[in-house]
CSV table of C-alpha atoms and ligand atoms in Angstrom, one decimal:
chain,number,residue,atom,x,y,z
A,1,MET,CA,-28.3,0.1,40.5
A,2,PRO,CA,-30.8,-2.8,41.1
A,3,ARG,CA,-28.9,-6.0,42.0
A,4,ASN,CA,-30.0,-7.9,39.0
A,5,GLN,CA,-29.0,-5.3,36.5
A,6,ILE,CA,-25.8,-5.9,34.5
A,7,PRO,CA,-23.5,-2.9,34.8
A,8,PRO,CA,-22.3,-1.2,31.6
A,9,PHE,CA,-19.0,-2.5,30.3
A,10,GLU,CA,-16.3,0.1,30.8
A,11,LEU,CA,-13.9,0.3,27.9
A,12,LYS,CA,-10.5,1.7,29.0
A,13,LEU,CA,-7.7,0.7,26.6
A,14,THR,CA,-9.7,-0.1,23.5
A,15,GLN,CA,-11.9,2.9,23.5
A,16,ARG,CA,-11.4,5.6,20.8
A,17,GLU,CA,-10.5,8.2,23.3
A,18,ALA,CA,-7.7,6.2,24.7
A,19,HIS,CA,-5.7,6.5,21.5
A,20,PRO,CA,-6.6,9.6,19.4
A,21,GLU,CA,-5.0,8.2,16.3
A,22,ARG,CA,-6.2,4.9,14.9
A,23,THR,CA,-3.9,2.0,15.7
A,24,VAL,CA,-2.0,0.6,12.7
A,25,VAL,CA,-1.0,-3.0,13.3
A,26,ARG,CA,2.2,-3.9,11.4
A,27,LEU,CA,3.5,-7.4,10.8
A,28,ALA,CA,7.2,-8.3,10.4
A,29,THR,CA,6.8,-8.5,6.6
A,30,GLY,CA,5.5,-5.0,6.4
A,31,ALA,CA,1.8,-5.9,5.8
A,32,ALA,CA,-0.3,-3.5,7.9
A,33,PHE,CA,-3.8,-3.3,9.2
A,34,GLY,CA,-5.4,0.1,9.6
A,35,GLY,CA,-3.3,2.3,7.2
A,36,ASP,CA,-4.2,3.4,3.7
A,37,VAL,CA,-3.2,0.0,2.3
A,38,LEU,CA,-5.6,-2.9,2.9
A,39,ALA,CA,-4.5,-6.2,4.4
A,40,ILE,CA,-5.5,-9.1,2.2
A,41,CYS,CA,-5.3,-12.4,4.0
A,42,ALA,CA,-6.0,-15.5,2.0
A,43,GLY,CA,-5.4,-19.2,2.1
A,44,PRO,CA,-7.0,-22.5,3.0
A,45,CYS,CA,-9.1,-23.3,6.0
A,46,SER,CA,-6.6,-26.0,6.9
A,47,VAL,CA,-3.1,-26.6,5.9
A,48,GLU,CA,-3.3,-30.1,4.3
A,49,SER,CA,0.0,-30.8,2.6
A,50,ALA,CA,3.2,-29.1,1.3
A,51,GLU,CA,1.8,-29.1,-2.2
A,52,GLN,CA,-1.5,-27.6,-1.2
A,53,ILE,CA,-0.1,-24.7,0.8
A,54,GLU,CA,2.7,-24.0,-1.7
A,55,ALA,CA,0.3,-23.8,-4.6
A,56,THR,CA,-2.1,-21.6,-2.6
A,57,ALA,CA,0.6,-19.3,-1.4
A,58,ALA,CA,1.9,-18.9,-5.0
A,59,ALA,CA,-1.6,-18.2,-6.3
A,60,VAL,CA,-2.8,-15.7,-3.6
A,61,ALA,CA,0.5,-13.8,-3.7
A,62,ARG,CA,0.2,-13.5,-7.5
A,63,ALA,CA,-3.4,-12.3,-7.1
A,64,GLY,CA,-2.4,-9.6,-4.7
A,65,ALA,CA,-2.7,-11.0,-1.1
A,66,ASN,CA,-0.1,-10.0,1.4
A,67,VAL,CA,-0.9,-12.4,4.3
A,68,LEU,CA,-1.2,-16.2,4.1
A,69,ARG,CA,-3.9,-17.7,6.3
A,70,GLY,CA,-4.2,-21.4,7.2
A,71,GLY,CA,-5.1,-23.5,10.2
A,72,ALA,CA,-2.7,-26.0,11.7
A,73,PHE,CA,-4.5,-26.3,15.0
A,74,LYS,CA,-8.2,-26.5,14.0
A,75,PRO,CA,-11.2,-25.9,16.3
A,76,ARG,CA,-13.7,-28.6,15.0
A,77,THR,CA,-17.2,-29.1,16.2
A,78,SER,CA,-16.7,-32.9,16.0
A,79,PRO,CA,-13.8,-34.5,17.8
A,80,TYR,CA,-13.8,-37.1,14.9
A,81,ALA,CA,-13.1,-34.4,12.2
A,82,PHE,CA,-9.6,-33.5,11.0
A,83,GLN,CA,-7.9,-31.6,13.8
A,84,GLY,CA,-5.1,-30.1,11.7
A,85,LEU,CA,-1.4,-31.0,11.0
A,86,GLY,CA,-0.2,-29.2,14.1
A,87,LEU,CA,3.4,-28.0,14.2
A,88,HIS,CA,4.2,-29.7,11.0
A,89,GLY,CA,1.5,-27.7,9.3
A,90,LEU,CA,3.0,-24.5,10.7
A,91,GLU,CA,6.4,-25.4,9.3
A,92,LEU,CA,4.9,-26.0,5.8
A,93,MET,CA,3.0,-22.7,6.0
A,94,ARG,CA,6.1,-20.7,7.1
A,95,VAL,CA,8.2,-22.1,4.2
A,96,ALA,CA,5.5,-21.4,1.6
A,97,ALA,CA,4.7,-17.9,3.0
A,98,THR,CA,8.4,-16.8,3.1
A,99,ARG,CA,9.0,-18.1,-0.4
A,100,HIS,CA,6.2,-15.8,-1.7
A,101,GLY,CA,6.8,-12.8,0.5
A,102,LEU,CA,3.7,-13.3,2.6
A,103,ALA,CA,3.1,-13.0,6.3
A,104,VAL,CA,1.5,-15.9,8.3
A,105,VAL,CA,-1.7,-15.7,10.3
A,106,THR,CA,-2.8,-18.9,12.0
A,107,GLU,CA,-5.0,-19.9,14.9
A,108,VAL,CA,-3.7,-20.8,18.3
A,109,LEU,CA,-6.1,-22.9,20.3
A,110,ASP,CA,-4.4,-23.5,23.6
A,111,PRO,CA,-2.5,-21.1,25.9
A,112,ARG,CA,0.2,-23.7,26.2
A,113,ASP,CA,0.9,-23.4,22.4
A,114,VAL,CA,1.3,-19.6,22.2
A,115,GLU,CA,5.1,-19.7,22.3
A,116,ALA,CA,5.4,-22.5,19.8
A,117,VAL,CA,2.9,-21.0,17.3
A,118,SER,CA,4.6,-17.6,17.7
A,119,ALA,CA,7.8,-19.1,16.5
A,120,TYR,CA,6.2,-19.7,13.0
A,121,ALA,CA,3.5,-17.0,12.8
A,122,ASP,CA,3.6,-13.3,12.2
A,123,MET,CA,0.1,-13.0,13.7
A,124,LEU,CA,-1.9,-15.2,16.1
A,125,GLN,CA,-5.5,-15.8,15.3
A,126,ILE,CA,-7.9,-16.3,18.2
A,127,GLY,CA,-10.9,-18.0,16.8
A,128,ALA,CA,-14.6,-17.3,17.3
A,129,ARG,CA,-15.0,-20.3,19.7
A,130,ASN,CA,-12.2,-18.9,21.9
A,131,MET,CA,-13.0,-15.2,22.0
A,132,GLN,CA,-13.8,-15.5,25.7
A,133,ASN,CA,-11.1,-18.0,26.6
A,134,PHE,CA,-9.5,-15.7,29.1
A,135,ALA,CA,-6.5,-17.8,29.8
A,136,LEU,CA,-5.7,-17.8,26.1
A,137,LEU,CA,-6.3,-14.0,25.8
A,138,ARG,CA,-3.9,-13.4,28.7
A,139,GLU,CA,-1.2,-15.6,27.2
A,140,ALA,CA,-1.6,-14.1,23.7
A,141,GLY,CA,-1.5,-10.6,25.4
A,142,LEU,CA,1.8,-11.4,27.0
A,143,SER,CA,3.3,-12.7,23.8
A,144,ARG,CA,3.6,-9.4,21.9
A,145,LYS,CA,2.8,-11.0,18.6
A,146,PRO,CA,0.0,-9.2,16.7
A,147,VAL,CA,-3.3,-10.8,17.4
A,148,LEU,CA,-6.4,-11.3,15.1
A,149,LEU,CA,-9.4,-11.5,17.4
A,150,LYS,CA,-12.4,-13.0,15.8
A,151,ARG,CA,-15.9,-12.2,17.0
A,152,GLY,CA,-17.5,-15.0,19.0
A,153,LEU,CA,-20.4,-17.0,17.5
A,154,ALA,CA,-22.9,-15.0,19.5
A,155,ALA,CA,-20.9,-12.2,21.0
A,156,THR,CA,-22.1,-8.7,21.4
A,157,VAL,CA,-19.8,-5.8,20.4
A,158,ASP,CA,-19.3,-5.0,24.0
A,159,GLU,CA,-18.2,-8.6,24.8
A,160,TRP,CA,-15.9,-8.6,21.8
A,161,LEU,CA,-14.2,-5.3,22.8
A,162,MET,CA,-13.9,-6.5,26.4
A,163,ALA,CA,-12.1,-9.6,25.1
A,164,ALA,CA,-9.7,-7.2,23.2
A,165,GLU,CA,-9.3,-5.3,26.4
A,166,TYR,CA,-7.8,-8.4,28.0
A,167,LEU,CA,-5.1,-8.4,25.3
A,168,LEU,CA,-4.3,-4.7,25.7
A,169,LEU,CA,-4.3,-5.0,29.4
A,170,ALA,CA,-1.7,-7.8,29.3
A,171,GLY,CA,0.5,-5.4,27.3
A,172,ASN,CA,-0.3,-6.3,23.6
A,173,THR,CA,-1.4,-3.3,21.7
A,174,GLN,CA,-1.2,-5.0,18.3
A,175,VAL,CA,-4.8,-6.2,18.0
A,176,VAL,CA,-7.0,-6.5,15.0
A,177,LEU,CA,-10.7,-7.3,15.2
A,178,CYS,CA,-12.3,-9.7,12.7
A,179,GLU,CA,-16.1,-9.8,12.0
A,180,ARG,CA,-16.9,-13.4,10.8
A,181,GLY,CA,-20.7,-13.5,11.2
A,182,VAL,CA,-22.9,-14.4,14.1
A,183,ARG,CA,-25.5,-17.2,14.6
A,184,SER,CA,-28.9,-16.3,13.3
A,185,PHE,CA,-32.3,-18.0,12.8
A,186,ASP,CA,-31.8,-18.4,9.1
A,187,SER,CA,-29.9,-21.5,7.8
A,188,ASN,CA,-29.7,-20.3,4.2
A,189,THR,CA,-26.3,-18.9,5.2
A,190,ARG,CA,-23.9,-20.4,7.7
A,191,ASN,CA,-23.8,-17.2,9.7
A,192,LEU,CA,-25.1,-13.7,9.5
A,193,LEU,CA,-22.3,-11.4,8.4
A,194,ASP,CA,-22.8,-8.2,10.4
A,195,LEU,CA,-21.1,-5.5,8.3
A,196,SER,CA,-22.8,-2.7,10.3
A,197,VAL,CA,-20.1,-3.4,13.0
A,198,VAL,CA,-17.4,-2.1,10.7
A,199,PRO,CA,-18.5,1.6,10.8
A,200,LEU,CA,-19.9,1.1,14.4
A,201,LEU,CA,-16.5,0.0,15.7
A,202,ALA,CA,-14.8,2.9,14.0
A,203,THR,CA,-16.7,5.2,16.4
A,204,MET,CA,-16.0,3.0,19.5
A,205,THR,CA,-12.4,1.9,19.1
A,206,HIS,CA,-9.1,2.8,17.6
A,207,LEU,CA,-8.3,-0.8,16.7
A,208,PRO,CA,-8.4,-2.0,13.0
A,209,VAL,CA,-11.3,-4.2,11.8
A,210,ILE,CA,-11.3,-6.8,9.0
A,211,VAL,CA,-14.1,-8.9,7.5
A,212,ASP,CA,-14.1,-12.7,7.0
A,213,PRO,CA,-16.9,-13.2,4.3
A,214,SER,CA,-16.0,-17.0,4.1
A,215,HIS,CA,-17.1,-18.0,7.6
A,216,GLY,CA,-19.5,-15.0,7.5
A,217,THR,CA,-21.6,-16.6,4.7
A,218,GLY,CA,-20.4,-20.2,4.3
A,219,ILE,CA,-21.1,-20.0,0.6
A,220,ALA,CA,-18.3,-19.4,-2.0
A,221,ARG,CA,-20.4,-17.4,-4.4
A,222,LEU,CA,-21.3,-14.9,-1.7
A,223,VAL,CA,-17.7,-14.2,-0.8
A,224,GLU,CA,-16.9,-11.8,-3.6
A,225,PRO,CA,-19.9,-9.5,-3.1
A,226,MET,CA,-19.5,-9.5,0.6
A,227,SER,CA,-15.8,-8.7,0.3
A,228,LEU,CA,-16.5,-5.7,-1.8
A,229,ALA,CA,-19.2,-4.6,0.6
A,230,GLY,CA,-16.9,-5.1,3.6
A,231,VAL,CA,-14.3,-2.8,2.1
A,232,ALA,CA,-16.9,-0.3,1.0
A,233,ALA,CA,-18.1,-0.3,4.7
A,234,GLY,CA,-14.6,0.7,5.8
A,235,ALA,CA,-12.9,-2.6,6.7
A,236,ASP,CA,-9.1,-2.5,7.0
A,237,GLY,CA,-8.8,-5.8,5.2
A,238,LEU,CA,-10.2,-9.2,4.4
A,239,LEU,CA,-9.7,-12.8,5.5
A,240,VAL,CA,-10.7,-15.2,2.7
A,241,GLU,CA,-10.5,-18.9,2.3
A,242,VAL,CA,-8.9,-20.1,-0.9
A,243,HIS,CA,-8.2,-23.7,-1.9
A,244,PRO,CA,-6.6,-25.4,-5.0
A,245,ASP,CA,-9.7,-27.7,-5.3
A,246,PRO,CA,-12.5,-26.6,-2.9
A,247,ALA,CA,-14.5,-29.8,-3.6
A,248,SER,CA,-11.7,-31.9,-2.0
A,249,ALA,CA,-10.9,-29.6,0.9
A,250,VAL,CA,-10.7,-31.3,4.2
A,251,SER,CA,-12.6,-28.4,5.9
A,252,ASP,CA,-14.8,-25.5,4.7
A,253,GLY,CA,-14.7,-26.4,1.0
A,254,ARG,CA,-18.2,-25.0,0.4
A,255,GLN,CA,-17.0,-21.5,1.3
A,256,SER,CA,-13.6,-21.7,-0.3
A,257,LEU,CA,-12.7,-19.8,-3.5
A,258,THR,CA,-10.7,-21.3,-6.4
A,259,PHE,CA,-7.5,-19.4,-7.4
A,260,GLU,CA,-9.4,-17.9,-10.3
A,261,GLN,CA,-12.3,-16.7,-8.2
A,262,PHE,CA,-9.9,-15.1,-5.7
A,263,ALA,CA,-8.0,-13.4,-8.5
A,264,SER,CA,-11.3,-12.0,-9.9
A,265,LEU,CA,-12.3,-10.8,-6.4
A,266,VAL,CA,-9.0,-8.9,-5.9
A,267,GLY,CA,-9.3,-7.4,-9.4
A,268,LYS,CA,-12.7,-5.9,-8.6
A,269,LEU,CA,-11.5,-4.8,-5.1
A,270,ALA,CA,-9.2,-2.0,-6.4
A,271,GLU,CA,-12.0,0.2,-7.6
A,272,VAL,CA,-14.0,-0.2,-4.4
A,273,ALA,CA,-10.9,0.5,-2.3
A,274,ALA,CA,-10.2,3.6,-4.3
A,275,ALA,CA,-13.7,4.9,-3.8
A,276,VAL,CA,-13.2,4.8,0.0
A,277,GLY,CA,-9.6,6.1,-0.1
A,278,ARG,CA,-7.8,2.8,0.3
A,279,ARG,CA,-5.3,0.9,-1.9
A,280,LEU,CA,-4.4,-2.7,-2.5
A,281,PRO,CA,-1.1,-4.0,-1.2
A,282,ALA,CA,1.9,-3.9,-3.6
A,283,PRO,CA,2.3,-7.3,-5.4
A,284,GLY,CA,4.4,-9.8,-3.3
A,285,LEU,CA,7.2,-12.0,-4.5
A,286,VAL,CA,6.0,-13.9,-7.5
A,287,VAL,CA,8.1,-17.0,-7.7
B,1,PEP,C1,-11.0,-20.3,10.6
B,1,PEP,O1,-10.6,-19.1,10.3
B,1,PEP,O2,-10.8,-21.2,9.8
B,1,PEP,C2,-12.0,-20.4,11.7
B,1,PEP,C3,-12.1,-21.6,12.3
B,1,PEP,O3,-12.7,-19.3,12.0
B,1,PEP,P1,-13.8,-19.0,13.1
B,1,PEP,O4,-13.0,-19.1,14.4
B,1,PEP,O5,-14.2,-17.6,12.7
B,1,PEP,O6,-14.9,-20.1,13.0
B,2,MN,MN1,-12.5,-22.3,8.0
């Protein structure tokens, strides 16, 4: 091979052939990614207060979600923007999620925080900006907590799968991929949501794949149609931002759904899910 040619990436543990059956990632609450039942993850971009996360957990559980999302350690472009409530935010989220029978997925930004975040979370989110933070991948791989690995802002599918390979190589087989859009030339949407990777990945890997139409489009009214399209394309679940009052959200308000909009989305999802042989999760604890 000429010296300036990049060798093809060699998938070992993530490749389809390594695991003849598709991996099903199960959280401690029973929520699963990759089975017949979809994983519906919903909640605010950032945990802001006890009232905000409690109201959101109640609303998304009632609407049919089975996992509460929310950021306590936030990766912000500006160092002057809200950075998250940290461990206090995790405490608030854990209480709200448990009260409503939901699992918790939340981002871990720093390898030194993996243990602390694992004490509160059922699933560790590795964000787009950290997809190739290899120290973080290694630490999350050692933790044995299920991991949600988001696609990098400009990552190829090969690079994304190699990042997942780090997690599996460290011993963590509970990995879910999340398509959240990539940078494009068009600023009409925040990112370009690449739904073609959903069926593509099904041929390349045994790992489950979910779709995040909130970061994928950046626009609240596009979230419902792209959620339906994601499930129609074969996604194993969704990650959707929901806020009691999107206009006053401290982060990502423009792409966040109201409680009513989220309930309407889940209502429409059942039929699309049925058309592709999937079901919605059983209703959680409605308190
Ligand atoms: C998030 O889920 O709030 C987030 C920061 O996502 P991403 O890493 O995809 O930008
Ligand atoms: Mn966000």
